[in-house]
Coordinates of C-alpha atoms in Angstrom, one line a residue:
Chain A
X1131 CA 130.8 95.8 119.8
X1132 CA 131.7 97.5 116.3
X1133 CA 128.2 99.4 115.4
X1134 CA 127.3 98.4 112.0
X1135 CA 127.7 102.5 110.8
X1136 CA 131.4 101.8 111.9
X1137 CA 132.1 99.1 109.7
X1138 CA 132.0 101.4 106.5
X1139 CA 134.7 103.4 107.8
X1140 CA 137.7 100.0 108.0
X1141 CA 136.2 99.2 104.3
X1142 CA 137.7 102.3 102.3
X1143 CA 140.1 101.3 99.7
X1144 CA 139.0 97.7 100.3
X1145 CA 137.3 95.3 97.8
X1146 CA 133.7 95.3 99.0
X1147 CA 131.0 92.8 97.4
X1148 CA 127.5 95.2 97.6
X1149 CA 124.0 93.5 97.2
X1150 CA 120.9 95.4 95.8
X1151 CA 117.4 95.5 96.5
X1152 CA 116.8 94.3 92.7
X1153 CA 119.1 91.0 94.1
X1154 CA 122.5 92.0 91.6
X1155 CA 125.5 91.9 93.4
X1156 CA 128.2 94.8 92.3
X1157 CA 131.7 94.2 93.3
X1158 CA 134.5 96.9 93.7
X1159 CA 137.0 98.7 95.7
X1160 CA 134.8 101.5 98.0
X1161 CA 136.3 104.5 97.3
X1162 CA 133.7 107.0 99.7
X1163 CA 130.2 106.6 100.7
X1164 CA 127.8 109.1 103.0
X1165 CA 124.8 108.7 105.5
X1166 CA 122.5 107.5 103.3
X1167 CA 124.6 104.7 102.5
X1168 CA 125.3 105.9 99.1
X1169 CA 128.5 104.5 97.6
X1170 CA 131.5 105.4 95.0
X1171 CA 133.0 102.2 94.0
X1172 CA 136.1 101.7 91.6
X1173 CA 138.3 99.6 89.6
X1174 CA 136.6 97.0 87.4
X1175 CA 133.4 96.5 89.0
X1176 CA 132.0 93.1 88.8
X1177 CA 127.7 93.3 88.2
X1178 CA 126.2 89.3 88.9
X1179 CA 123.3 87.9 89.5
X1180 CA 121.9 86.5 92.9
X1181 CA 121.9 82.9 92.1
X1182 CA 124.1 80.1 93.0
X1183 CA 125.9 80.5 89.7
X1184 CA 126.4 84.2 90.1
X1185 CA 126.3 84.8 86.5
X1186 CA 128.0 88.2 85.0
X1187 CA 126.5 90.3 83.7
X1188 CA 128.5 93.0 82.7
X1189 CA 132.0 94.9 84.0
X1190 CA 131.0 98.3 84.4
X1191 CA 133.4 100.8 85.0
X1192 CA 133.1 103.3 82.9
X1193 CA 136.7 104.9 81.5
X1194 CA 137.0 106.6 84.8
X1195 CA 136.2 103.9 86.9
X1196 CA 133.6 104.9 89.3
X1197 CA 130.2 103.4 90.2
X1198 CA 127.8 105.5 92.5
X1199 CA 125.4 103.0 93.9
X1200 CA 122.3 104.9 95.8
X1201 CA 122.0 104.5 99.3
X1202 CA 117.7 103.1 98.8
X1203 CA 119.3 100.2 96.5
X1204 CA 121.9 98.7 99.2
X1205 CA 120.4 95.5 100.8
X1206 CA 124.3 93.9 102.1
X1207 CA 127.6 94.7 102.5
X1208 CA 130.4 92.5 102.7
X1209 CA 133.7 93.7 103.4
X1210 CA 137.2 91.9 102.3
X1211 CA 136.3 90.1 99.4
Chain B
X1248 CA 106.7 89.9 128.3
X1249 CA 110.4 90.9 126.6
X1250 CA 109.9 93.4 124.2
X1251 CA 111.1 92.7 120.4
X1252 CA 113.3 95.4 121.0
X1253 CA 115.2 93.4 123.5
X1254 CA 115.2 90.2 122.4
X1255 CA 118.2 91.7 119.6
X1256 CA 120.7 92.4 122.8
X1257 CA 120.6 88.8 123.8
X1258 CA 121.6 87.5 120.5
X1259 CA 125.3 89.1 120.3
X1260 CA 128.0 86.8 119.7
X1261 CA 125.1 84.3 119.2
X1262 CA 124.2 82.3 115.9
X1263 CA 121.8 83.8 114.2
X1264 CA 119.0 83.5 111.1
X1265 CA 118.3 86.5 109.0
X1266 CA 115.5 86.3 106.7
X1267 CA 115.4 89.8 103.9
X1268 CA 112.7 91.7 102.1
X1269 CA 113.9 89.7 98.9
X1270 CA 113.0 86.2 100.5
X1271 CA 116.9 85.0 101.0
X1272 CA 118.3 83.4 104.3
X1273 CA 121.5 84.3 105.8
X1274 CA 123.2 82.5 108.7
X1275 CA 125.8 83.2 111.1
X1276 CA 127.1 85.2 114.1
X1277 CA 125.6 88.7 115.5
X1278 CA 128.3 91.0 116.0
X1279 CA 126.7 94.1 116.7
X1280 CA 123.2 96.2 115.5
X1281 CA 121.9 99.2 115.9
X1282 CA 118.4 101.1 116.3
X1283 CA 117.7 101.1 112.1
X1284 CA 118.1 97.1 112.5
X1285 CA 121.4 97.2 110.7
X1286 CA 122.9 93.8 111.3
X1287 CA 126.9 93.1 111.0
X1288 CA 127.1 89.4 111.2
X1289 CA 130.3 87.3 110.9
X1290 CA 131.7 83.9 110.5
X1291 CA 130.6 81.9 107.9
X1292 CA 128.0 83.4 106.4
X1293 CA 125.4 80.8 104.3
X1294 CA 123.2 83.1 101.6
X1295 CA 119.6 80.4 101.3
X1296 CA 116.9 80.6 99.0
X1297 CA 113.4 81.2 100.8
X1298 CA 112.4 77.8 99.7
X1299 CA 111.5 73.9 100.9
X1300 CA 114.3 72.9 100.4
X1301 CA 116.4 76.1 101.1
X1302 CA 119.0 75.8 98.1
X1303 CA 122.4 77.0 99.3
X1304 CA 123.3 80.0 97.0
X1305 CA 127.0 81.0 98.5
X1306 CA 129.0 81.4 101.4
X1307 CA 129.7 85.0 101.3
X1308 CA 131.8 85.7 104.6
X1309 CA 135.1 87.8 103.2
X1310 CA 138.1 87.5 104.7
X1311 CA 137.4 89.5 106.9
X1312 CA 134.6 87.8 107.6
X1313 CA 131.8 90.7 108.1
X1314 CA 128.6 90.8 106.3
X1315 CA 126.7 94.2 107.0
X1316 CA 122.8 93.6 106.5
X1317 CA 120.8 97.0 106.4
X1318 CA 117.6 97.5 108.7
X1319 CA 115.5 98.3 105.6
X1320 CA 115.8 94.9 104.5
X1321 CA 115.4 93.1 107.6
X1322 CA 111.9 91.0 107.6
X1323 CA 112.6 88.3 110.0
X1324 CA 115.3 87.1 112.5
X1325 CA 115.7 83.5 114.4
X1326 CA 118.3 83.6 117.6
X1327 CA 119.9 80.3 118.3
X1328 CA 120.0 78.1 115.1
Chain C
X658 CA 84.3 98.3 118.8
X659 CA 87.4 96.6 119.9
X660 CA 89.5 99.0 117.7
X661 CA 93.0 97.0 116.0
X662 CA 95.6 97.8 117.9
X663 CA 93.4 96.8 121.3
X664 CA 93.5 92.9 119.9
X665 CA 96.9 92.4 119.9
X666 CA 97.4 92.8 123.9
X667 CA 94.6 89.8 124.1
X668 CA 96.5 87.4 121.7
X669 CA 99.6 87.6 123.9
X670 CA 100.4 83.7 124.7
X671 CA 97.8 82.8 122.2
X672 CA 99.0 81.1 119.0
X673 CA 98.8 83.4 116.0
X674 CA 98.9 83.1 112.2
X675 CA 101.0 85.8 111.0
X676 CA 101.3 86.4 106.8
X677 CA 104.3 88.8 106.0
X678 CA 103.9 91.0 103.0
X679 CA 106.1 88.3 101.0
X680 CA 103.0 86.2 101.0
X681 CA 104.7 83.7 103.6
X682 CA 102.7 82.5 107.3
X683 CA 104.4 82.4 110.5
X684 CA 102.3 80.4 113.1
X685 CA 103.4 80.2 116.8
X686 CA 102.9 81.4 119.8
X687 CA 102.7 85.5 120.5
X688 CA 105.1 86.3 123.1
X689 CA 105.6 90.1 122.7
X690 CA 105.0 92.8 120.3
X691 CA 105.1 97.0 120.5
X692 CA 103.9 100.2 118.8
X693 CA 105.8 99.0 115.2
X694 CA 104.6 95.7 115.2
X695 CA 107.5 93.8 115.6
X696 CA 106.1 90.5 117.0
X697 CA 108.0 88.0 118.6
X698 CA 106.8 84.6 118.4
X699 CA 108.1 81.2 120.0
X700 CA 107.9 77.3 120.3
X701 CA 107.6 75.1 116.7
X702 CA 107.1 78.4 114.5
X703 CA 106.1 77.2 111.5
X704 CA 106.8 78.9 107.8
X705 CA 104.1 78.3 104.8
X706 CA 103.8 79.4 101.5
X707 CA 100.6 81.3 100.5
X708 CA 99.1 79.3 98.6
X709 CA 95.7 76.6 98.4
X710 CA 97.9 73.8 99.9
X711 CA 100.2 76.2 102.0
X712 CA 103.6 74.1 101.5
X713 CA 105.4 73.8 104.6
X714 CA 108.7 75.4 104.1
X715 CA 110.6 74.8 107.2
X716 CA 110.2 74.9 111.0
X717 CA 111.8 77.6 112.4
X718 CA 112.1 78.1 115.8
X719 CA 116.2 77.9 116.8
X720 CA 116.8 76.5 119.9
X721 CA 115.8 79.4 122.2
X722 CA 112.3 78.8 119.8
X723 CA 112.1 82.9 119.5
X724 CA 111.4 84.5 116.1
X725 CA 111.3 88.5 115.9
X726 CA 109.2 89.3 112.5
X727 CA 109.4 93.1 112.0
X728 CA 106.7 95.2 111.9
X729 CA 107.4 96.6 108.5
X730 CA 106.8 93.2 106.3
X731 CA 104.0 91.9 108.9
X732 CA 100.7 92.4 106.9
X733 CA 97.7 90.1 108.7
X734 CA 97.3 88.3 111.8
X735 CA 94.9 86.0 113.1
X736 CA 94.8 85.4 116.3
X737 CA 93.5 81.9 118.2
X738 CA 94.6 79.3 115.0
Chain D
X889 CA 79.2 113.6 98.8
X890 CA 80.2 111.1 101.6
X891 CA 84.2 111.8 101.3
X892 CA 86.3 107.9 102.1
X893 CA 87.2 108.3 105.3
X894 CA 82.9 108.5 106.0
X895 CA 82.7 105.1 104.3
X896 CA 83.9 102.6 107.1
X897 CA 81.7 103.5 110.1
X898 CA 78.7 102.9 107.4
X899 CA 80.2 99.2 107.2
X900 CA 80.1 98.1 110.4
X901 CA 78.9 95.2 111.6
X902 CA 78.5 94.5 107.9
X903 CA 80.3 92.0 105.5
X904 CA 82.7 93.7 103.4
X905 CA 85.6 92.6 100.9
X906 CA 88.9 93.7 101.3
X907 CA 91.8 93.7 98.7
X908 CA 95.6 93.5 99.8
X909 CA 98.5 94.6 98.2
X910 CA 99.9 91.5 97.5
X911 CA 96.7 90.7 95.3
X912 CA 94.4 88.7 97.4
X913 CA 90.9 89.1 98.6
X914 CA 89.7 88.7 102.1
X915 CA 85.9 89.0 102.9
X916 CA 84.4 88.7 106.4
X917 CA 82.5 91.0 108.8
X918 CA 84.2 94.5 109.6
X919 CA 84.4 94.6 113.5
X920 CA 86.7 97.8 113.8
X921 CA 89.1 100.0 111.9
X922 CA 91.3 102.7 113.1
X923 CA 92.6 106.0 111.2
X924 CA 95.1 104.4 110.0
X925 CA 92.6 101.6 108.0
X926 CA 93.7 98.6 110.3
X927 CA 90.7 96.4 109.7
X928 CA 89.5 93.6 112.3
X929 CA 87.2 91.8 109.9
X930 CA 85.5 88.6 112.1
X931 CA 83.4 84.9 110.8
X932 CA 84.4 82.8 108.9
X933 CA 87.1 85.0 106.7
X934 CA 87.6 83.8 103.4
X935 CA 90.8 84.7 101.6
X936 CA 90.9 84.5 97.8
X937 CA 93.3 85.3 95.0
X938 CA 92.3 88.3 92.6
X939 CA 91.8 85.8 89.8
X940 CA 88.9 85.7 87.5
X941 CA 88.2 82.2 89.0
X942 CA 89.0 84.0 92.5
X943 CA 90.5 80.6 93.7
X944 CA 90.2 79.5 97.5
X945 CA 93.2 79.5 99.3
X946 CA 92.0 79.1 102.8
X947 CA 89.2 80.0 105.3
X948 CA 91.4 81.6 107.8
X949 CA 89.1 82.7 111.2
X950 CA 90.8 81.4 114.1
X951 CA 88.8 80.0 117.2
X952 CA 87.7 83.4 118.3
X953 CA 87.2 84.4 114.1
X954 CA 89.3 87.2 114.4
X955 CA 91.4 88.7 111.4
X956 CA 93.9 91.8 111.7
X957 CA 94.4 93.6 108.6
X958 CA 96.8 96.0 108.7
X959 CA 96.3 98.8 106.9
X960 CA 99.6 99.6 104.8
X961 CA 98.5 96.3 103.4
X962 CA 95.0 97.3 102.0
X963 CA 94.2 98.5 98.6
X964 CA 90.6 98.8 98.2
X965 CA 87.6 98.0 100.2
X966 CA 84.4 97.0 99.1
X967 CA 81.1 96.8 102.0
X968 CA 77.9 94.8 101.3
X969 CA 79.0 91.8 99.6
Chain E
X854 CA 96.4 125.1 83.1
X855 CA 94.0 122.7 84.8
X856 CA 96.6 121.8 87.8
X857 CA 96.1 118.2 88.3
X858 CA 94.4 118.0 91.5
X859 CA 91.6 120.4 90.0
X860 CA 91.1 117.3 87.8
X861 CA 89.3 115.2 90.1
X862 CA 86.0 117.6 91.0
X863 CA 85.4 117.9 87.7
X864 CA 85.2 114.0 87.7
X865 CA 82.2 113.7 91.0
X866 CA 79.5 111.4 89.3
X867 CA 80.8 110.9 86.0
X868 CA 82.5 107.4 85.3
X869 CA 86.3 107.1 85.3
X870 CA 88.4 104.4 85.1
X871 CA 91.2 104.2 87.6
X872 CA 95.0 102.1 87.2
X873 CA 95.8 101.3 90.3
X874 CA 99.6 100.1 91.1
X875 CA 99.0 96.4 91.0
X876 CA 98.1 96.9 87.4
X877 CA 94.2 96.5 87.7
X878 CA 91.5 99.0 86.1
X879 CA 88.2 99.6 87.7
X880 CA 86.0 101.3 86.1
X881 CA 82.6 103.3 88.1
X882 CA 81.3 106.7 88.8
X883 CA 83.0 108.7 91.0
X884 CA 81.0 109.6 94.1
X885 CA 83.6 111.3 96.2
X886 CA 87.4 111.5 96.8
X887 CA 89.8 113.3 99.4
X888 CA 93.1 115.1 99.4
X889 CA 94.6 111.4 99.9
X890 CA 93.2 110.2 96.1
X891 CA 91.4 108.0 98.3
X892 CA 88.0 107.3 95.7
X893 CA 85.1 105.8 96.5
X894 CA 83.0 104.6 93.4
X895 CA 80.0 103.2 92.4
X896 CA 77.9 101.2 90.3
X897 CA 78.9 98.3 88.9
X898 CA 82.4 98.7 88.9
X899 CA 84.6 96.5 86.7
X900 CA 87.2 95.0 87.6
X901 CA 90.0 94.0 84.8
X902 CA 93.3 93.3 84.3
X903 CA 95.9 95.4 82.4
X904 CA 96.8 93.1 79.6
X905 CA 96.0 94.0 75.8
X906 CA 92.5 92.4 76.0
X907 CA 91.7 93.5 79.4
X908 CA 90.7 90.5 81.2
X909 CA 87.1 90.6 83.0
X910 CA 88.1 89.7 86.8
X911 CA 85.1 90.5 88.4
X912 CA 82.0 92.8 89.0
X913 CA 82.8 94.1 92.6
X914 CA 80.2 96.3 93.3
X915 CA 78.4 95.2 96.6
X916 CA 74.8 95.1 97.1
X917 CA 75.0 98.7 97.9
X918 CA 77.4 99.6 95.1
X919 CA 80.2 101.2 96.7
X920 CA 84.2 100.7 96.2
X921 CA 87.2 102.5 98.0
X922 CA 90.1 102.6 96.5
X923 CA 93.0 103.5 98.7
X924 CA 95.3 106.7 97.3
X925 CA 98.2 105.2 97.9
X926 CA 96.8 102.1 95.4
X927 CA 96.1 104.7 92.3
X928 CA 98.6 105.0 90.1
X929 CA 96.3 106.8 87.2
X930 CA 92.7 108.4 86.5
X931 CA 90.9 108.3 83.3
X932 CA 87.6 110.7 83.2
X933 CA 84.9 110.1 81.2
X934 CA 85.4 106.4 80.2
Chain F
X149 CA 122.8 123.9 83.3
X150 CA 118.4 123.1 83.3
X151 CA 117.7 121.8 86.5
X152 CA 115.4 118.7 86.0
X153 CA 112.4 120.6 87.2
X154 CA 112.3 123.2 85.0
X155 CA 112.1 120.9 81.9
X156 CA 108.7 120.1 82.9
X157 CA 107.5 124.3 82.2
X158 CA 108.9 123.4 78.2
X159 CA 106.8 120.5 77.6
X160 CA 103.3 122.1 78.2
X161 CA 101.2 121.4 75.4
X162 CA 104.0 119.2 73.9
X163 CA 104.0 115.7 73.2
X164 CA 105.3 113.6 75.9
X165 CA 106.2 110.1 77.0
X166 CA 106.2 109.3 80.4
X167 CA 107.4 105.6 81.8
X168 CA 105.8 104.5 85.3
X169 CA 107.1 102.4 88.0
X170 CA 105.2 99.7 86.6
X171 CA 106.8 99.7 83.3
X172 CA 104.1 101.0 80.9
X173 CA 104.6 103.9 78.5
X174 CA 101.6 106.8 78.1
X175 CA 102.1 109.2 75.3
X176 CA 100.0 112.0 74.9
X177 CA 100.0 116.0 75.3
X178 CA 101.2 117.5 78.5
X179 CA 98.4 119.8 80.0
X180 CA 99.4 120.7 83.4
X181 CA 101.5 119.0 85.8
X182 CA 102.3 120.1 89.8
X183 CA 105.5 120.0 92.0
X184 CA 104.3 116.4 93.0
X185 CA 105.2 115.1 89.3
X186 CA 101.2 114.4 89.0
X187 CA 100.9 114.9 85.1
X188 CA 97.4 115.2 83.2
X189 CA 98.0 114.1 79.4
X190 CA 95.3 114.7 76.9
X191 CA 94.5 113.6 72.8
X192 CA 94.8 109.9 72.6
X193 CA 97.1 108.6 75.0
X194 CA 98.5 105.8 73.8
X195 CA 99.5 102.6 77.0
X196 CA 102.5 100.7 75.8
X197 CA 103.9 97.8 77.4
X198 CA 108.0 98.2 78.1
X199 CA 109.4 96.0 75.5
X200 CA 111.2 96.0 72.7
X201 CA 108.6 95.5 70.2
X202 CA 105.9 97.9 72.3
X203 CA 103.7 96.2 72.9
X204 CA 100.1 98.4 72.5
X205 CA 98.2 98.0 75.3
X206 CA 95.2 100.3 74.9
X207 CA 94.3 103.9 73.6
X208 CA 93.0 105.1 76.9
X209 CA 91.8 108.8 76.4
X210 CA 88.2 108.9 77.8
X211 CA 86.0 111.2 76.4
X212 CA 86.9 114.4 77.2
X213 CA 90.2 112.7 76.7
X214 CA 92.3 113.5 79.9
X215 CA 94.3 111.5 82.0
X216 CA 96.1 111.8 85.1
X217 CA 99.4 110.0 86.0
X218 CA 100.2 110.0 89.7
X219 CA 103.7 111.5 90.2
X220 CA 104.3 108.7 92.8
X221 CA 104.4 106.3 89.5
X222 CA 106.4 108.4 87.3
X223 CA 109.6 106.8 86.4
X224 CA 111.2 108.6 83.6
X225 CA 109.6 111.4 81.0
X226 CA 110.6 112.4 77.3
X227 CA 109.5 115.5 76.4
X228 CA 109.0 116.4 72.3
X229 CA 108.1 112.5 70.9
Chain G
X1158 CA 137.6 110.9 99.9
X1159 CA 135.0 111.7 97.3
X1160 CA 132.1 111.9 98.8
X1161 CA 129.0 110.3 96.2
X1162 CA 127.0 113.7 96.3
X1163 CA 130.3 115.4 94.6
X1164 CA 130.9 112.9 92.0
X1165 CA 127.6 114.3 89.7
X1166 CA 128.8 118.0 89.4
X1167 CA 132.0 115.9 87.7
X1168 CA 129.9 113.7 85.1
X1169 CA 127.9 117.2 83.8
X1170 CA 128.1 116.9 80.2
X1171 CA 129.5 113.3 80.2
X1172 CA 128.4 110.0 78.8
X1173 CA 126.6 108.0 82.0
X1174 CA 124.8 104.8 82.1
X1175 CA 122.1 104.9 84.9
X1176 CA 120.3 101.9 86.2
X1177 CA 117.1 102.4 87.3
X1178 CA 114.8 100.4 89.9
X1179 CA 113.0 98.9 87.5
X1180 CA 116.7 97.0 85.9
X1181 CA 116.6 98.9 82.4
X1182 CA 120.1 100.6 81.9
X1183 CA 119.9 104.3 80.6
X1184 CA 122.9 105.6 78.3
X1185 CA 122.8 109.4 77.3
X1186 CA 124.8 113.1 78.4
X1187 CA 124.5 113.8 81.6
X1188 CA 122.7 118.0 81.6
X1189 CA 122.0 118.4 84.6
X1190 CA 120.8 116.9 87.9
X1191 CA 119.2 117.9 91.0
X1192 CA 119.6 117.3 95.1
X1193 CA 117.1 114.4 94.6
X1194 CA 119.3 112.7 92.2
X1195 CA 116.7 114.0 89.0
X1196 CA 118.5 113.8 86.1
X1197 CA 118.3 115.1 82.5
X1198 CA 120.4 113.1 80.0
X1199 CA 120.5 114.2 76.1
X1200 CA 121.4 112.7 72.8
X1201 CA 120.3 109.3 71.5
X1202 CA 119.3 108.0 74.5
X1203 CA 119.5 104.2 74.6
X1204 CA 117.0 101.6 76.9
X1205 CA 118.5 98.6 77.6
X1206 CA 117.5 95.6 79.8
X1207 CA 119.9 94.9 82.7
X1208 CA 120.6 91.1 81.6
X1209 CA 124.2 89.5 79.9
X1210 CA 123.2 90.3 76.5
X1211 CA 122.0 94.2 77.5
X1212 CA 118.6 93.7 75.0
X1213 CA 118.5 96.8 73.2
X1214 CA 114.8 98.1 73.9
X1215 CA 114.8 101.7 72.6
X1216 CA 116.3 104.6 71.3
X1217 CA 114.6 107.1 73.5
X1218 CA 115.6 110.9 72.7
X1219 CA 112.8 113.0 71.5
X1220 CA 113.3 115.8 68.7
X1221 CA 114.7 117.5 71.8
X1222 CA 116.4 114.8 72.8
X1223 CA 116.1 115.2 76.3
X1224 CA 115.0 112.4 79.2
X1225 CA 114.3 113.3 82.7
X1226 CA 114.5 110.3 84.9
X1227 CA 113.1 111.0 88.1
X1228 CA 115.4 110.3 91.4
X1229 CA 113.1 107.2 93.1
X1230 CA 114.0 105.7 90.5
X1231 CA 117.2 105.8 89.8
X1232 CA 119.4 102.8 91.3
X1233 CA 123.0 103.2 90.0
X1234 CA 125.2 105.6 87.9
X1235 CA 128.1 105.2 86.0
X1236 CA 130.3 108.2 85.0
X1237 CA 132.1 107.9 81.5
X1238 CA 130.9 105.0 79.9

């Protein structure tokens, strides 16, 4: 049985699709996260709504590519995507 | 009387029903949880609307299949659908 | 007085009529609960809107008929419906 | 100056209105309470939406009239109405 | 510097009007408070919505006057309204 | 480097705005404030809805013109407007 | 491995976009930031709504043109936009 804190681990340097609490999904390669669940994603990261259209709303890595998402924010994970 | 606590280790590697703090559905295999009530499901996992007739919004397994729902956003779950 | 937490040990095997903080009702039959409020509920659950007419949404119970609703997003119960 | 918390045991045995969280009203006759404002309210409780026209949505005492508030859920409590 | 919390004796029997999270005012003279910001008030307290012409809900003060507002409900005081 | 919390010791008796969790502006004077981020404003606080056009909800300075914002419902603050 | 908590010491002085709870997008100069993710941002700090077209709501510098948005509320940063 793979505990769910030792599922973060196997997704480093993977694309990783990251629901919010405000329903916006944010997808990215997960570059480090701690904890408290905080995450660094990278790469062009992907911000959509949570609706069966998934519409974009923006790309949002900045020149240097990084997204920190907080830790309180992050309803789902979902690895490999 | 089975404690709610224990009702979670009967449902590994059994279908499950997930209902969030944000009012969405998610279906599909328990894998493994912990004590915070983070869930790592797998399989094909259906994203549902809170609603009569329960519009399908995606199916969001990876390829890897895993779909890591935190404790904190946990509000209901249904062994055996 | 009966204080609060003293009802919940008579309702076990009564049907209840639990409304989550998402403004939805659960009604089925107690089976468990502990100190968090976590409730586990079984047979035909039912799952109703809040609202004058209090739309059905769906039936929930899977085939083992148990539903854990976590203490967090449970916000009244009425015991005996 | 009778500080809150010296408020409740003046109320019971006495109809009182309570106001949730989620905006709605609930008024019935205060049974117990417990420090952390859990309310048992008994009768024929009436919930109501916090609208000027404070719409109906259901009489909700069960067969032994019996209500369990719990108290992360109340906002504001008003005794002799 | 008047530190906040020094605020609120200077308020005891003088009318305030309180914000509370769910964007309601209630306006009533304060008859006591604790280091929770629970508030009891009293007269007849008004009850209106936060909206440019302040919507009447209601007059909620029971036959003996009194309201308690839970701390973790206020989001803002206004003395001498 | 000013570490957030000491840019609240410049802005006493300065104009400031302060955004809550509930997405309304209050401009007024910072009086006094305390290490919970409660704030008491005086002079005519102004209550703005959080839209583009700013929308003016209410001048809401009672008489001796003081109000106090719970730091629980402080979002953001701009110090010198 | 970067972990998140070291990626803010990088962005001092840097353009950042931070998304707060509330779904507005902040834009200003990263001054300085504390271990409860407080920030301070400078310069013409811009309020936009999190939705495809990124409504411009304000300008929101000050004459000192600084904002301190407080760390419950903060959801998401982006370094070097």
């Amino acid at each position: 049985m793979l505990p769910p804190k030792e599922l973060l681990p196997k997704c480093v340097n993977q694309q990783i699709k990251v629901l919010t609490t405000n329903q916006t999904y944010y997808t990215g390669k997960l570059i480090s996260y701690d904890e408290y669940m905080n995450l660094v994603l990278s790469g062009d990261v992907e911000e959509r709504k949570l609706t069966s259209n998934g519409e974009l709303l923006s790309k949002i890595g900045g020149d240097n590519n990084r997204v920190l998402i907080c830790g309180a924010n992050v309803a789902m994970i979902v690895p490999g995507v």
